[in-house]
Coordinates of C-alpha atoms and ligand atoms in Angstrom, one line a residue:
Chain P
M260 CA -127.3 132.8 117.7
E261 CA -124.7 131.0 115.4
K262 CA -125.9 130.8 111.7
Q263 CA -124.6 128.9 108.8
A264 CA -126.0 128.1 105.5
T265 CA -126.3 124.4 104.9
R266 CA -124.8 124.8 101.5
D267 CA -121.7 126.3 103.2
A268 CA -121.4 123.2 105.4
Y269 CA -121.8 121.1 102.3
G270 CA -118.8 122.8 100.6
K271 CA -116.7 122.2 103.7
A272 CA -117.8 118.6 104.4
L273 CA -117.3 117.8 100.7
V274 CA -113.4 118.9 101.1
E275 CA -113.2 116.8 104.2
L276 CA -114.8 113.8 102.3
G277 CA -112.1 114.2 99.4
R278 CA -109.4 114.1 101.7
K279 CA -110.4 110.9 103.4
Y280 CA -111.6 109.0 100.4
G281 CA -110.0 109.0 96.8
D282 CA -113.2 107.8 95.1
V283 CA -115.1 111.0 95.8
V284 CA -115.5 113.0 92.6
V285 CA -117.7 116.0 92.1
L286 CA -119.8 117.7 89.5
D287 CA -121.5 120.9 89.0
A288 CA -123.0 122.7 86.4
D289 CA -121.7 126.3 86.0
L290 CA -123.2 126.9 89.6
S291 CA -120.0 126.0 91.8
K292 CA -119.6 129.3 93.3
S293 CA -123.2 129.4 94.5
T294 CA -123.5 125.5 95.6
K295 CA -119.9 125.7 97.2
T296 CA -118.7 122.7 95.2
A297 CA -116.0 125.5 94.4
D298 CA -114.4 124.6 97.9
F299 CA -113.8 121.0 96.7
A300 CA -112.7 122.1 93.0
K301 CA -109.8 124.4 94.7
V302 CA -108.4 121.5 96.7
F303 CA -109.0 118.5 94.3
P304 CA -109.2 120.0 90.7
D305 CA -108.5 116.5 89.3
R306 CA -111.6 115.3 90.7
F307 CA -113.8 117.9 89.8
I308 CA -116.0 118.2 86.7
N309 CA -117.9 121.0 85.6
A310 CA -120.6 120.0 83.1
G311 CA -121.4 123.6 82.1
V312 CA -124.7 124.5 81.8
A313 CA -125.9 121.1 81.2
E314 CA -127.5 119.3 84.1
Q315 CA -128.7 116.5 82.1
N316 CA -125.3 115.5 81.0
M317 CA -124.1 116.1 84.4
M318 CA -126.5 113.3 85.8
G319 CA -125.5 111.1 82.8
M320 CA -121.8 111.5 83.3
A321 CA -122.4 110.8 87.0
A322 CA -123.9 107.5 85.9
G323 CA -120.9 106.5 84.0
L324 CA -118.5 107.5 86.7
A325 CA -120.5 105.6 89.4
A326 CA -120.7 102.6 87.1
S327 CA -116.8 102.7 86.9
G328 CA -116.4 102.6 90.7
K329 CA -116.4 106.5 91.6
V330 CA -118.8 108.1 94.1
P331 CA -120.0 111.2 92.2
F332 CA -121.3 114.0 94.2
A333 CA -123.6 116.1 91.7
S334 CA -124.9 119.7 92.3
S335 CA -126.8 122.2 90.9
F336 CA -129.9 124.3 92.4
A337 CA -132.5 121.8 93.5
I338 CA -135.1 123.2 90.5
F339 CA -132.5 122.0 87.9
A340 CA -131.0 118.9 89.6
T341 CA -134.4 117.3 90.1
G342 CA -136.4 119.2 87.4
R343 CA -134.3 119.5 84.3
A344 CA -132.3 116.3 84.8
F345 CA -135.4 114.3 86.1
E346 CA -135.5 111.6 83.7
I347 CA -132.0 111.1 83.6
V348 CA -132.1 110.8 87.3
R349 CA -135.0 108.4 87.3
N350 CA -133.4 106.1 84.6
S351 CA -129.8 106.3 84.7
L352 CA -129.4 106.9 88.3
A353 CA -132.3 105.4 90.0
Y354 CA -133.4 102.6 87.8
A355 CA -129.8 101.5 87.6
N356 CA -129.4 101.9 91.3
L357 CA -126.0 103.6 90.8
N358 CA -124.3 105.1 93.8
V359 CA -124.6 108.8 92.8
K360 CA -125.3 111.4 95.4
I361 CA -127.5 114.3 94.0
C362 CA -126.9 117.2 96.3
A363 CA -128.9 120.2 95.4
T364 CA -128.8 123.6 97.0
H365 CA -131.2 126.6 96.8
A366 CA -134.2 124.6 97.3
G367 CA -137.3 126.0 98.4
L368 CA -138.7 129.7 98.7
T369 CA -135.7 130.9 100.4
V370 CA -133.9 131.0 96.8
G371 CA -135.5 134.6 97.2
E372 CA -135.2 137.2 94.6
D373 CA -134.5 135.0 91.6
G374 CA -138.2 134.3 92.0
G375 CA -140.6 131.5 91.3
S376 CA -138.8 130.0 88.3
H377 CA -135.9 129.2 90.5
Q378 CA -137.8 128.1 93.7
S379 CA -138.3 124.3 93.9
V380 CA -141.2 123.5 96.2
E381 CA -141.5 120.0 94.7
D382 CA -138.4 118.4 94.7
L383 CA -139.0 116.3 97.7
A384 CA -142.1 115.1 96.1
I385 CA -140.8 114.0 93.0
M386 CA -137.5 112.6 94.3
R387 CA -139.4 110.6 96.9
C388 CA -141.7 108.7 94.4
V389 CA -138.8 107.3 92.6
P390 CA -137.8 103.8 93.8
N391 CA -134.4 103.5 95.3
I392 CA -133.9 107.1 95.9
T393 CA -133.0 108.0 99.4
V394 CA -134.1 111.6 100.4
V395 CA -132.6 113.5 103.2
A396 CA -133.0 117.5 104.1
P397 CA -130.9 118.4 106.9
A398 CA -132.0 121.2 109.5
D399 CA -128.6 123.0 109.9
G400 CA -124.7 123.0 109.2
V401 CA -123.7 120.5 111.7
S402 CA -126.3 117.9 110.6
T403 CA -125.5 118.6 107.1
R404 CA -121.8 118.0 107.8
Q405 CA -122.7 114.5 109.0
A406 CA -125.3 113.8 106.5
V407 CA -122.7 114.3 103.7
A408 CA -120.7 111.7 105.3
A409 CA -123.4 109.5 106.1
V410 CA -124.8 109.9 102.5
Y411 CA -121.2 108.7 101.0
H412 CA -121.3 105.6 103.4
H413 CA -125.0 104.9 102.2
P414 CA -125.2 102.7 98.9
G415 CA -127.2 103.9 96.1
P416 CA -128.7 107.0 94.9
V417 CA -129.5 109.7 97.5
Y418 CA -131.1 113.1 97.1
L419 CA -129.6 115.6 99.5
R420 CA -131.7 118.9 99.9
L421 CA -129.9 122.1 100.8
G422 CA -130.6 125.6 101.2
R423 CA -129.1 129.3 100.2
P424 CA -129.5 131.2 103.5
A425 CA -127.7 131.0 106.7
V426 CA -129.8 129.4 109.4
P427 CA -129.6 128.9 112.9
V428 CA -127.3 126.2 114.1
I429 CA -129.3 123.9 116.3
Y430 CA -127.0 120.9 117.0
D431 CA -123.4 120.4 118.5
E432 CA -120.9 117.8 117.6
S433 CA -122.5 115.1 119.9
L434 CA -125.1 114.6 117.4
S435 CA -125.0 111.3 115.9
F436 CA -126.8 111.5 112.6
R437 CA -128.4 108.3 110.8
I438 CA -130.2 108.2 107.8
G439 CA -133.8 107.1 108.4
R440 CA -134.0 107.8 112.2
G441 CA -135.8 111.2 112.9
I442 CA -134.5 113.1 116.0
V443 CA -136.6 113.8 118.8
L444 CA -135.4 117.6 120.0
R445 CA -138.2 118.3 122.4
A446 CA -140.4 116.1 124.6
G447 CA -143.9 117.2 124.7
K448 CA -147.3 115.5 125.3
D449 CA -149.9 117.9 123.6
A450 CA -148.9 117.6 120.1
T451 CA -145.8 116.8 117.6
L452 CA -144.4 119.2 115.4
I453 CA -142.2 117.6 112.5
G454 CA -140.0 119.5 110.4
C455 CA -137.4 119.1 108.1
G456 CA -134.8 121.4 106.5
I457 CA -134.6 124.9 107.7
M458 CA -138.1 124.7 109.2
V459 CA -137.0 122.7 112.0
A460 CA -135.3 125.7 113.9
K461 CA -138.7 127.7 113.5
C462 CA -140.4 124.7 115.0
L463 CA -138.1 124.6 118.1
E464 CA -138.9 128.5 118.5
A465 CA -142.3 127.9 118.1
A466 CA -142.3 125.1 120.7
D467 CA -140.5 127.3 123.5
R468 CA -143.1 130.2 122.8
L469 CA -145.9 127.6 123.2
R470 CA -144.3 126.3 126.3
A471 CA -144.9 129.9 127.8
E472 CA -148.6 129.5 127.1
G473 CA -148.8 126.3 128.6
I474 CA -148.7 124.3 125.4
D475 CA -146.4 121.4 125.7
V476 CA -145.3 120.0 122.3
S477 CA -142.7 117.9 120.9
V478 CA -140.5 118.6 118.1
V479 CA -138.9 116.1 115.7
D480 CA -136.3 116.8 113.0
M481 CA -137.4 114.4 110.3
H482 CA -134.5 114.9 108.0
T483 CA -134.9 111.7 106.2
I484 CA -138.0 111.9 104.1
K485 CA -137.3 108.5 102.5
P486 CA -137.3 106.0 104.0
I487 CA -139.2 107.8 106.7
D488 CA -139.1 106.9 110.3
R489 CA -142.6 105.1 110.6
D490 CA -141.9 103.8 114.1
L491 CA -141.2 107.3 115.3
I492 CA -144.3 108.9 113.6
A493 CA -146.5 106.1 114.8
R494 CA -145.3 106.7 118.4
K495 CA -145.3 110.2 118.3
A496 CA -149.0 109.8 117.0
H497 CA -149.5 107.5 119.7
E498 CA -148.1 109.5 122.6
T499 CA -149.3 113.1 121.6
G500 CA -152.4 112.6 119.6
A501 CA -151.8 115.3 116.9
I502 CA -149.2 116.2 114.5
L503 CA -148.4 119.1 112.7
T504 CA -145.9 118.9 109.8
V505 CA -143.8 121.9 108.6
E506 CA -141.5 122.3 105.3
E507 CA -140.4 124.6 102.8
H508 CA -142.0 122.8 100.2
S509 CA -145.5 122.0 98.8
V510 CA -147.9 120.4 100.8
L511 CA -148.2 117.9 98.5
G512 CA -146.1 114.8 98.3
G513 CA -143.4 115.8 100.7
L514 CA -142.9 115.5 104.4
G515 CA -146.5 116.2 105.1
G516 CA -147.6 113.7 102.6
A517 CA -145.0 111.3 103.8
V518 CA -146.0 111.6 107.3
C519 CA -149.9 111.7 106.5
E520 CA -149.4 108.0 104.8
V521 CA -147.8 106.7 108.0
V522 CA -150.6 108.2 110.4
C523 CA -153.3 106.9 108.4
E524 CA -152.0 103.4 108.0
Q525 CA -150.6 102.9 111.6
F526 CA -152.2 105.5 113.9
P527 CA -154.8 107.9 112.7
V528 CA -154.9 111.1 114.7
P529 CA -155.5 114.7 113.4
V530 CA -152.7 116.2 111.1
M531 CA -152.2 119.5 109.6
R532 CA -149.6 120.1 107.0
M533 CA -147.8 123.4 106.8
G534 CA -145.9 124.1 103.5
I535 CA -146.6 126.0 100.2
N536 CA -150.3 125.6 99.5
D537 CA -149.7 124.1 95.9
Q538 CA -148.8 127.5 94.3
F539 CA -145.6 128.7 93.0
G540 CA -143.4 131.2 94.7
Q541 CA -142.1 134.6 93.8
S542 CA -139.4 137.1 93.9
G543 CA -138.8 138.4 97.5
T544 CA -136.3 138.4 100.5
P545 CA -136.0 135.1 101.9
D546 CA -137.8 136.3 105.1
D547 CA -140.5 138.2 103.5
L548 CA -141.3 135.0 101.4
L549 CA -141.3 132.7 104.4
E550 CA -143.7 135.1 106.1
Y551 CA -145.8 135.6 103.1
Y552 CA -146.2 132.3 102.5
G553 CA -147.2 131.5 106.1
L554 CA -144.0 129.6 107.1
S555 CA -143.6 131.7 110.0
V556 CA -143.1 130.8 114.0
A557 CA -146.2 132.7 114.4
M558 CA -148.3 130.4 112.0
I559 CA -146.7 127.5 113.6
M560 CA -148.1 128.6 116.9
A561 CA -151.5 129.4 115.3
N562 CA -151.8 126.3 113.7
T563 CA -150.8 124.3 116.6
R564 CA -153.5 125.9 118.6
I565 CA -156.1 125.0 115.7
L566 CA -154.7 121.5 115.8
L567 CA -155.1 121.1 119.4
S568 CA -158.8 122.0 118.9
K569 CA -159.5 119.2 116.7
K570 CA -158.0 116.5 119.2
Chain W
M1087 CA -138.1 153.8 61.3
R1088 CA -136.4 150.7 59.6
E1089 CA -134.2 152.7 57.4
I1090 CA -130.4 152.4 58.2
T1091 CA -129.4 156.1 58.4
E1092 CA -127.2 158.1 60.6
S1093 CA -130.2 159.3 62.6
T1094 CA -131.9 156.2 63.0
I1095 CA -128.4 154.6 64.3
H1096 CA -128.1 157.5 66.6
A1097 CA -131.5 157.1 67.8
V1098 CA -131.2 153.5 68.7
E1099 CA -127.5 154.3 70.4
T1100 CA -129.4 157.0 72.7
K1101 CA -132.0 154.2 73.5
A1102 CA -129.2 151.9 74.4
R1103 CA -127.6 154.2 76.6
S1104 CA -131.0 154.8 78.3
L1105 CA -131.5 151.1 78.6
R1106 CA -128.2 150.6 80.5
R1107 CA -128.9 153.5 82.8
H1108 CA -132.2 151.8 83.6
I1109 CA -130.4 148.5 84.1
I1110 CA -127.7 150.0 86.5
S1111 CA -130.6 152.1 88.4
M1112 CA -133.0 149.1 88.9
L1113 CA -130.2 146.7 89.9
G1114 CA -128.8 149.1 92.2
E1115 CA -132.2 149.6 93.9
A1116 CA -132.8 145.7 94.0
G1117 CA -129.7 145.0 95.6
S1118 CA -129.2 141.5 93.6
G1119 CA -129.4 140.6 89.9
H1120 CA -127.9 139.9 86.8
S1121 CA -125.8 143.1 85.7
G1122 CA -123.2 141.7 83.2
G1123 CA -125.5 139.6 80.8
S1124 CA -128.2 142.6 80.9
L1125 CA -125.6 145.1 79.9
S1126 CA -124.0 142.9 77.1
A1127 CA -127.3 142.7 75.4
A1128 CA -128.4 146.3 75.6
D1129 CA -127.5 147.2 72.0
I1130 CA -129.3 144.2 70.5
V1131 CA -132.3 144.5 72.7
A1132 CA -132.5 148.4 71.9
C1133 CA -132.3 147.6 68.2
L1134 CA -135.2 145.2 68.4
Y1135 CA -137.6 147.3 70.2
F1136 CA -136.9 150.9 68.8
W1137 CA -135.9 149.9 65.2
E1138 CA -137.0 146.3 64.1
M1139 CA -140.1 145.2 65.9
N1140 CA -143.4 145.7 65.4
V1141 CA -144.9 145.9 69.2
D1142 CA -147.3 148.6 70.5
P1143 CA -147.5 149.0 74.3
H1144 CA -151.2 150.0 73.7
E1145 CA -152.1 147.0 72.1
P1146 CA -149.7 144.5 73.8
H1147 CA -151.6 141.4 72.5
K1148 CA -152.3 142.5 69.1
P1149 CA -152.0 139.2 66.9
D1150 CA -149.6 140.4 64.4
R1151 CA -147.1 141.7 66.9
D1152 CA -143.3 140.7 66.4
R1153 CA -142.4 138.4 69.4
F1154 CA -139.2 138.5 71.5
V1155 CA -138.1 135.6 73.8
L1156 CA -135.4 136.2 76.3
S1157 CA -134.1 132.8 76.4
K1158 CA -131.2 133.7 78.8
G1159 CA -134.1 135.2 81.2
H1160 CA -131.6 136.1 83.7
A1161 CA -131.1 139.3 81.7
A1162 CA -134.7 140.4 82.5
P1163 CA -133.4 144.0 83.5
V1164 CA -132.6 144.6 80.0
L1165 CA -135.8 143.4 78.8
Y1166 CA -137.8 145.5 81.6
A1167 CA -135.6 148.5 80.7
A1168 CA -136.9 148.2 77.1
L1169 CA -140.4 147.6 78.0
A1170 CA -140.5 150.5 80.2
E1171 CA -138.9 152.7 77.7
K1172 CA -141.2 151.7 75.0
G1173 CA -144.4 152.6 77.3
F1174 CA -145.5 149.1 78.6
F1175 CA -145.2 150.3 82.1
P1176 CA -144.0 153.6 83.9
V1177 CA -140.6 153.6 84.2
I1178 CA -140.8 154.4 88.0
E1179 CA -142.0 150.9 88.4
L1180 CA -138.4 149.5 87.4
D1181 CA -137.6 150.1 90.9
S1182 CA -139.7 147.3 92.1
L1183 CA -137.4 144.9 90.6
R1184 CA -137.2 141.7 92.4
K1185 CA -139.3 142.9 95.4
L1186 CA -142.3 141.0 97.0
G1187 CA -145.4 141.5 94.9
S1188 CA -143.8 143.1 92.0
R1189 CA -144.8 142.5 88.4
L1190 CA -140.9 142.6 87.6
Q1191 CA -139.9 139.1 88.7
G1192 CA -136.3 138.1 89.1
H1193 CA -136.9 136.2 85.8
P1194 CA -139.6 137.3 83.2
D1195 CA -143.1 136.3 84.2
M1196 CA -145.5 136.6 81.2
N1197 CA -148.5 136.2 83.7
K1198 CA -147.6 139.2 85.8
L1199 CA -146.2 141.7 83.0
S1200 CA -147.7 142.4 79.7
G1201 CA -145.2 142.6 77.0
V1202 CA -143.2 139.7 78.4
E1203 CA -143.9 137.0 75.8
A1204 CA -142.5 134.1 77.4
S1205 CA -141.8 133.1 81.1
T1206 CA -138.1 132.2 80.7
G1207 CA -135.3 131.7 83.5
S1208 CA -134.5 127.9 83.2
L1209 CA -131.8 128.4 80.4
G1210 CA -132.4 126.7 77.0
Q1211 CA -136.3 126.5 77.3
G1212 CA -136.7 129.9 75.8
I1213 CA -135.5 129.0 72.3
S1214 CA -137.9 126.1 72.2
W1215 CA -140.8 128.3 72.8
A1216 CA -139.6 130.6 70.0
V1217 CA -139.4 127.7 67.7
G1218 CA -143.0 126.9 68.7
M1219 CA -144.1 130.4 68.1
A1220 CA -142.7 130.3 64.7
L1221 CA -144.2 127.4 63.9
A1222 CA -147.6 129.1 65.0
E1223 CA -147.1 131.9 62.8
R1224 CA -146.7 129.8 59.9
M1225 CA -150.0 128.0 60.8
N1226 CA -151.7 131.4 61.0
G1227 CA -150.7 132.5 57.6
P1228 CA -147.3 133.3 56.4
D1229 CA -145.4 136.6 56.8
R1230 CA -147.4 138.2 59.4
Y1231 CA -145.0 138.6 62.1
R1232 CA -141.3 137.7 62.9
I1233 CA -140.0 135.9 66.1
Y1234 CA -136.6 136.9 67.7
A1235 CA -135.0 135.2 70.5
L1236 CA -131.9 136.0 72.5
L1237 CA -129.5 133.2 73.8
G1238 CA -126.4 133.3 76.1
D1239 CA -123.2 131.5 75.1
G1240 CA -123.3 129.6 78.3
E1241 CA -127.1 128.7 77.9
I1242 CA -126.2 126.9 74.5
E1243 CA -124.3 124.5 76.5
E1244 CA -127.8 123.0 77.2
G1245 CA -128.6 120.1 74.9
L1246 CA -132.2 121.3 74.7
V1247 CA -131.0 124.3 72.7
W1248 CA -129.7 122.0 69.9
E1249 CA -132.8 120.0 69.8
A1250 CA -134.6 123.5 69.3
L1251 CA -131.9 124.7 66.6
M1252 CA -132.4 121.5 64.7
A1253 CA -136.2 121.6 64.5
A1254 CA -136.1 125.3 63.2
A1255 CA -133.8 124.3 60.5
H1256 CA -135.9 121.2 59.6
Y1257 CA -139.2 123.3 59.4
K1258 CA -137.4 125.9 57.4
L1259 CA -138.6 128.7 60.0
D1260 CA -137.2 132.0 58.2
N1261 CA -139.6 133.8 60.4
L1262 CA -137.2 133.1 63.3
T1263 CA -134.1 135.0 64.1
A1264 CA -132.0 134.0 67.1
F1265 CA -129.0 136.2 68.7
L1266 CA -126.3 134.6 70.3
D1267 CA -124.9 137.1 73.0
H1268 CA -121.4 135.8 72.7
N1269 CA -119.7 137.8 75.8
R1270 CA -117.4 134.5 76.4
L1271 CA -118.3 134.4 80.2
Q1272 CA -120.7 132.2 82.3
I1273 CA -120.9 132.0 85.9
D1274 CA -117.9 129.8 86.8
G1275 CA -115.6 131.8 84.5
P1276 CA -114.8 132.0 80.6
I1277 CA -116.7 129.5 78.7
A1278 CA -113.5 128.3 77.1
E1279 CA -112.5 127.0 80.6
V1280 CA -115.9 126.1 81.8
M1281 CA -117.3 124.1 78.9
S1282 CA -116.5 125.3 75.4
P1283 CA -119.3 125.5 72.8
E1284 CA -116.8 126.7 70.3
P1285 CA -116.6 127.1 67.2
V1286 CA -120.3 128.6 67.8
A1287 CA -120.8 130.0 64.1
D1288 CA -119.6 126.5 62.6
K1289 CA -122.2 124.7 64.8
F1290 CA -125.2 127.1 63.9
R1291 CA -124.2 126.4 60.4
A1292 CA -123.9 122.9 60.8
F1293 CA -127.2 123.0 62.2
G1294 CA -128.8 124.4 59.2
W1295 CA -128.9 128.3 60.2
E1296 CA -127.8 131.2 58.1
T1297 CA -125.2 132.3 60.6
L1298 CA -123.9 136.0 60.6
V1299 CA -121.2 137.0 62.9
I1300 CA -121.1 140.8 63.7
D1301 CA -119.9 143.4 66.7
G1302 CA -122.9 143.1 68.8
H1303 CA -122.3 146.7 70.1
D1304 CA -122.4 148.3 66.9
I1305 CA -125.9 149.1 65.9
S1306 CA -125.3 149.5 62.2
Q1307 CA -124.0 146.0 62.1
I1308 CA -127.1 144.7 64.1
M1309 CA -129.4 146.6 61.8
Q1310 CA -127.8 145.1 58.9
A1311 CA -127.8 141.7 60.2
L1312 CA -131.6 142.0 61.0
E1313 CA -132.2 143.2 57.4
L1314 CA -130.3 139.9 55.9
A1315 CA -132.3 138.0 58.4
R1316 CA -135.6 139.4 56.9
S1317 CA -134.3 138.5 53.3
T1318 CA -133.2 134.9 54.2
T1319 CA -135.7 132.5 53.0
G1320 CA -136.0 128.7 53.8
R1321 CA -133.9 128.8 57.0
P1322 CA -133.6 130.7 60.3
T1323 CA -131.0 133.2 61.0
A1324 CA -128.5 133.1 63.7
I1325 CA -126.6 136.5 64.6
I1326 CA -123.6 135.5 66.6
A1327 CA -123.0 138.9 68.3
D1328 CA -119.6 139.5 69.7
T1329 CA -120.1 141.4 72.8
V1330 CA -118.4 142.4 76.3
K1331 CA -120.1 141.4 79.3
G1332 CA -120.7 144.2 81.6
K1333 CA -120.7 146.6 78.6
G1334 CA -120.6 150.3 79.5
C1335 CA -119.5 149.9 83.1
S1336 CA -115.8 150.1 83.2
F1337 CA -115.4 148.0 86.3
M1338 CA -117.9 145.3 85.3
E1339 CA -116.7 144.8 81.6
N1340 CA -115.3 141.4 81.1
K1341 CA -115.7 140.4 84.5
A1342 CA -117.4 136.9 85.6
E1343 CA -117.8 138.0 89.4
W1344 CA -120.5 140.7 87.7
H1345 CA -122.4 137.8 86.2
G1346 CA -125.1 137.8 89.0
T1347 CA -124.2 140.8 91.3
A1348 CA -125.6 144.2 91.5
P1349 CA -123.9 147.4 91.9
N1350 CA -124.1 148.9 95.5
R1351 CA -124.6 152.5 96.1
E1352 CA -121.4 154.2 95.2
Q1353 CA -120.9 151.7 92.2
T1354 CA -124.2 152.6 90.8
I1355 CA -123.3 156.3 91.1
Q1356 CA -120.2 155.6 89.3
A1357 CA -121.8 153.5 86.7
L1358 CA -124.6 156.0 86.1
E1359 CA -121.8 158.9 85.8
E1360 CA -119.9 156.8 83.1
L1361 CA -123.0 156.2 81.1
E1362 CA -123.9 160.1 81.4
V1363 CA -120.8 161.2 79.6
S1364 CA -119.5 158.4 77.4
P1365 CA -121.2 157.8 74.0
Q1366 CA -122.2 154.2 73.8
R1367 CA -120.2 153.3 70.9
A1368 CA -117.9 150.1 70.4
Ligands
LIG2402 C1 -131.1 125.4 83.3 C2 -130.5 126.1 84.1 N1 -129.3 125.8 84.6 C3 -128.6 126.7 85.4 C4 -129.0 128.1 85.6 C5 -128.4 129.2 86.3 N2 -127.6 130.1 85.5 C6 -128.1 131.3 85.4 S1 -127.2 132.3 84.2 C7 -126.1 131.0 84.0 C8 -124.9 131.1 83.1 C9 -125.2 131.6 81.9 O1 -124.2 131.9 81.0 P1 -124.5 132.9 79.6 O2 -125.6 132.2 79.0 O3 -123.2 133.1 79.1 O4 -125.2 134.1 80.1 P2 -124.6 135.6 80.1 O5 -123.1 135.7 79.9 O6 -125.1 136.1 78.7 O7 -125.1 136.2 81.1 C10 -126.6 129.8 84.8 C11 -125.8 128.6 84.8 C12 -130.2 128.4 84.7 N3 -130.9 129.6 85.0 N4 -131.1 127.5 84.2
LIG2403 MG1 -122.1 134.5 78.4

């Protein structure tokens, strides 16, 4: 199976974007080799700004650039882009509704060996609750490439969440990525698995294996966490009567939280949330960590069976 | 132990070489981690743990212990090497670095490993902790213990660092000593090219710190600077230590690529051989 890290796709997409649009500028905070903005820096050194280890100033400068007509893409690890720089993002970017794209890599547990201090399991929640910010977490390299282009054309501040490890490519070029529109990847009548980011591939694998057991689940790639696709969630609640959310993020406030809000208000059915259970990560290989924190295909299958018993 | 004699200098040099060997072996075993900045700080950390500081592995929480905050938390291997060598935990445990369930997290976790005084890894935050600890020491009654911090020269690009430096001088924290590991490299390249914090000594002075510039691989200079810091009153002391990133490992020295890379098997063997034969002197 072909694999690509979403951060690698991001680096390549930035170069394509830079070729097409002269107003694209890229900022980084001393992590350009890891976030892959170095790809852009190599081709467009004059449109690349390294802030050094200074994420707050990076976001502040991005605000100034955006206020002057540029379209800044500001990158760092998710923990620092949304954590260290939070209040600058909130007041300078979101409150002022500036056209800045916060593209953060190394989100979630799959940062791996660097450990809990570097694994952001709360970034979706904190970005989602800030007015004006659009929140996107693509599932693979192909959708990331399209998402980067979509994000460029989408006015206002956007948070794009990207990952470190290579993950299965699940789309081909026929994909037509639209911000705010979830993608139904599998039809099914017994339950719906709603995933985002790197968990979508695991949902697909779980769905295929459940089918062999005679359990027929639908799979949705909910790449846009905000504004979330309310219609699709309500429709799936209605059609399948049970929903399992799966994210590489805390179960509080991210995809699971957003889906629950919609289900409660629009079509109450049993929901289970899979994610990190209100705890910090730790050092380990990405695969070991996903397994340890219960984000495996086997756990998705097991939780689906439990969910069905609640219908 | 706190005399500066040929024998105390030699003893610390020997420890520094052991720390470097531990750093290489544990990183080789882990397969990932920060080599360059751990090696550049080995002489400073050896001097602190084996000459300067009052810490006791049998009583890791004794109230009057000196505190060391590794503000550049990615250099965790040098801290773990010192703690193991000091007797806080078995040396063999260094092999668990960065593995699932280990007490030796990729960045220091004070709740997992005793001897670690502050959970660091997000750059800039450790120096603020150190200022808080120095303030607390003041409240607890003067001259009971001292606080030490180690900063990276890329790390000081964080604005938070300067907020902390300002506070330390404002509160006249002469119980606080901060080292700057001035190896002139960060991740994306030389600090001079990425985001220059120079001239660093002038900046520390302008922020009200007693500021010394030394060779960070010369044990006797580190010792003398620590003596000066102890006798300085009314302000904190900064020791700007000129260092070589990757020091002690020929193929890593002065190479930004070795910031966050661990040696493979052959490289580990080569590095260990180099550290066995060549005396660790600048
Ligand atoms: C707030 C924050 N931003 C970014 C990082 C990622 N990072 C880890 S080390 C490093 C470079 C540090 O350079 P320096 O302080 O010179 O370290 P040294 O050369 O001593 O290893 C960066 C950017 C981090 N750990 N924390
Ligand atoms: Mg440095």
